[in-house]
């Protein structure tokens, strides 16, 4: 086993227990860990760290690709080990600590974290903990189900811990394409011009002497918790597919569309699933995460190729894909998130980007992160990397939440993650608003007429008409702009009283 | 004269009066005109159009590079000729019409207008009107003091009117570098890796048969109206230069810094001027507009090279530069705004980007455009193209306006153009807040301690403390978040009463 998975003989002596490896992580350190959208995170070492922290308290800055599975964020939070966390998370317990101001959370565009480290604008990791399927003859690290920020963490860290996941086949080698941009001012163009292009190496290059510990683990990724489509997510998918069909008919898109980027989550997954019955062919994906729907499309012959930074799927789908990886490997590539999300590439390829909004306002400003303006949900993730540079930036959401007590379409969003400049198309189960080229007053008309739930339409019309009479490019009545959210806070509903 | 300036003999018969050329512009047309930050706009033809509109009313969609000089927006507005305007403007009369909802204004990232046209997402121009210093032997168009969107307008338009400006030397030929990205999906990397790289042609390529009219004009660009530095803009410049010095000392920047992008305006100009007395050497600029300060730095030997899309200078500076263009030409290049502002290039080069904010809030969200949330000032311009992708994104503003009745630092901005994710450093005459890597609560502390005017500090502290006690990643009290703006509307001041 050890010689299969650790092909550089001199490194075989570095195998230690998870506890020994975890003891290398000291109070005050910045730790760079693998893991992106609950895929490919280091597992045994952070869980051992949790155990140690129970008796030897410590505080670290934890930087990952994106969210982690296996309750790692939850457990690290519970033992008080997190001083600072970036750039993304999805855990309930950590979320609570963040919103209480107990953990400092730096919410970042996912393409930017390692850029800022490269420029010494945020601390580089003292130590990196990277999940792998193998270490090569040269001592290089072959990642597992995600690449995330791992390659740059390994480059920047003084010490590297490798966690070899024996539940995954070594045949994953060849799935990854590792490319790290040069430091400024000597940076050159990233030569990727098609989603299927390979521009790097299949393993993370590292001076083997930096590898200070190797741990074997048999823990699996947490399965995806995406829900199957319901009537409303199906309606959203249908509206969007009708819009795309019309773009094809009108000659603005080819029948293979443009490379698809689909954010994580139930609505986005439903949209992708909906493409199976669509007339589009020879689709490609240039995304940050691949969900079950990607493999449905691949299996159905609808999708030719998929590029991303991670694969986050259900247990059944994971068995199908990772158990037969050689059948999929020529149609898949996993890249560093700096490349999967790079503005340069997104703009060059011109993705059709579909991301989920928490709420949007009548002028097309989008809140992706903050409940009622203050409380962090997850983080902006890659939505900004894509939406700003996409061919068509789409935001989707159900028109209401909590049994209609909350309208997702509001006079003014309580927090802005994407400005109206960056939102081309908004979709709810009610309909689709095509905002391209419109001025704000025209956007308001399109959004109110197409997206808002009937229970809120009259109130939103009344707001817009009163504000318009008052004037402005983006008419608002500041005294009322946030009143729907204030109502929600005070009375538990945005519904007109 | 005509044969010097129109070197393709077959086009010499196309010379007509401005009035004849203007009569080609018909009601309902989309017109693409040269002009960027009041530099290089077509002048004689639009002014002739104004005269015609007085007796033959018409409505057009006017798309330019950015703002126009010579009161062209004002006069077109006064005769009611503008149905729609994009992507930027700075004229008082037009601004009023926009805010009254009489002209539909589509405010865009300046790099994106022609991308959207290329993709048929906004209408392509029916006719292009382009100022030039000459037409070459091949019938290609040599622009004047800006490139803006002219090259793509010429490519997209069915008809082209060229307006030859005889006040400018034909020696401007060679100043420009015209490069247009390929259509998707066949786009390749833009091969620019240094601000001084030339990747295109010196004139705008066009099938000469599309040139339907040529007009001679002797009208000059309106001179820049930038004010000399005052004590406060000088203090802003000093804070920023001290910060950059420390970045150099700490090894995060070389002594030549990174390519500088400086937005248009008095504060930005003062910052650039301030670099003359700085210890930095071998500076380069990769900007959208070059102001007087660029030429002060070039003349002082501080600046090695400057790339932009336009030159907008005072009358005296214009005489010095354009009267001696051969002395400057090897240190200057003007590019299409799609390239000067391209996210791909901005991120590759890693600019230090300095743009002006109207207001920012305690969490670092920036409003660049809307007074009190509703009224458009000018537009977002290129600030988003740069800030999102810069090495360091800096926003500057005086801490108060209107004799301290308005605080530029507020609990919540009334409109968001740049989210906290995209603002690294904020500067007022009070001081500088370095927000890199900070969580929102930490950002608030840095901003309140460093940037706010003393008259507002206690009130802002009180807001932040009360909001923090309530909780959240980005603590707000929604009932009070916009109260400063509401106070201003109702009582003419944000000052605590």
PDB file of C-alpha atoms in Angstrom, chain A residues 243 246-247 250-253 258 391-392 434 436-437, chain B residues 112-125 155-158 183-184 187:
ATOM      1  CA  UNK A 243     -34.855  32.038 -22.702  1.00  0.00           C
ATOM      2  CA  UNK A 246     -34.892  32.020 -27.874  1.00  0.00           C
ATOM      3  CA  UNK A 247     -31.287  33.232 -27.803  1.00  0.00           C
ATOM      4  CA  UNK A 250     -32.483  34.750 -32.560  1.00  0.00           C
ATOM      5  CA  UNK A 251     -28.934  33.860 -33.575  1.00  0.00           C
ATOM      6  CA  UNK A 252     -27.272  35.229 -30.450  1.00  0.00           C
ATOM      7  CA  UNK A 253     -26.093  31.806 -29.217  1.00  0.00           C
ATOM      8  CA  UNK A 258     -21.456  28.802 -24.291  1.00  0.00           C
ATOM      9  CA  UNK A 391     -21.355  36.127 -21.488  1.00  0.00           C
ATOM     10  CA  UNK A 392     -24.706  36.065 -19.686  1.00  0.00           C
ATOM     11  CA  UNK A 434     -33.952  40.108 -19.277  1.00  0.00           C
ATOM     12  CA  UNK A 436     -29.504  43.534 -20.803  1.00  0.00           C
ATOM     13  CA  UNK A 437     -29.036  47.114 -21.964  1.00  0.00           C
TER      14      UNK A 437
ATOM     15  CA  UNK B 112     -18.084  46.008 -21.483  1.00  0.00           C
ATOM     16  CA  UNK B 113     -20.054  48.160 -23.922  1.00  0.00           C
ATOM     17  CA  UNK B 114     -18.530  46.811 -27.127  1.00  0.00           C
ATOM     18  CA  UNK B 115     -18.421  43.273 -25.712  1.00  0.00           C
ATOM     19  CA  UNK B 116     -22.189  43.444 -25.322  1.00  0.00           C
ATOM     20  CA  UNK B 117     -22.536  44.802 -28.860  1.00  0.00           C
ATOM     21  CA  UNK B 118     -20.290  42.058 -30.203  1.00  0.00           C
ATOM     22  CA  UNK B 119     -22.654  39.521 -28.626  1.00  0.00           C
ATOM     23  CA  UNK B 120     -25.772  41.324 -29.962  1.00  0.00           C
ATOM     24  CA  UNK B 121     -26.885  41.924 -26.369  1.00  0.00           C
ATOM     25  CA  UNK B 122     -27.242  45.645 -26.972  1.00  0.00           C
ATOM     26  CA  UNK B 123     -27.810  47.114 -30.447  1.00  0.00           C
ATOM     27  CA  UNK B 124     -24.815  47.621 -32.686  1.00  0.00           C
ATOM     28  CA  UNK B 125     -24.498  51.149 -34.092  1.00  0.00           C
ATOM     29  CA  UNK B 155     -16.334  47.381 -37.149  1.00  0.00           C
ATOM     30  CA  UNK B 156     -20.005  47.051 -36.178  1.00  0.00           C
ATOM     31  CA  UNK B 157     -21.594  50.035 -37.961  1.00  0.00           C
ATOM     32  CA  UNK B 158     -23.076  49.791 -41.414  1.00  0.00           C
ATOM     33  CA  UNK B 183     -15.540  36.813 -31.299  1.00  0.00           C
ATOM     34  CA  UNK B 184     -16.279  33.929 -28.946  1.00  0.00           C
ATOM     35  CA  UNK B 187     -11.007  34.249 -28.636  1.00  0.00           C
TER      36      UNK B 187
END
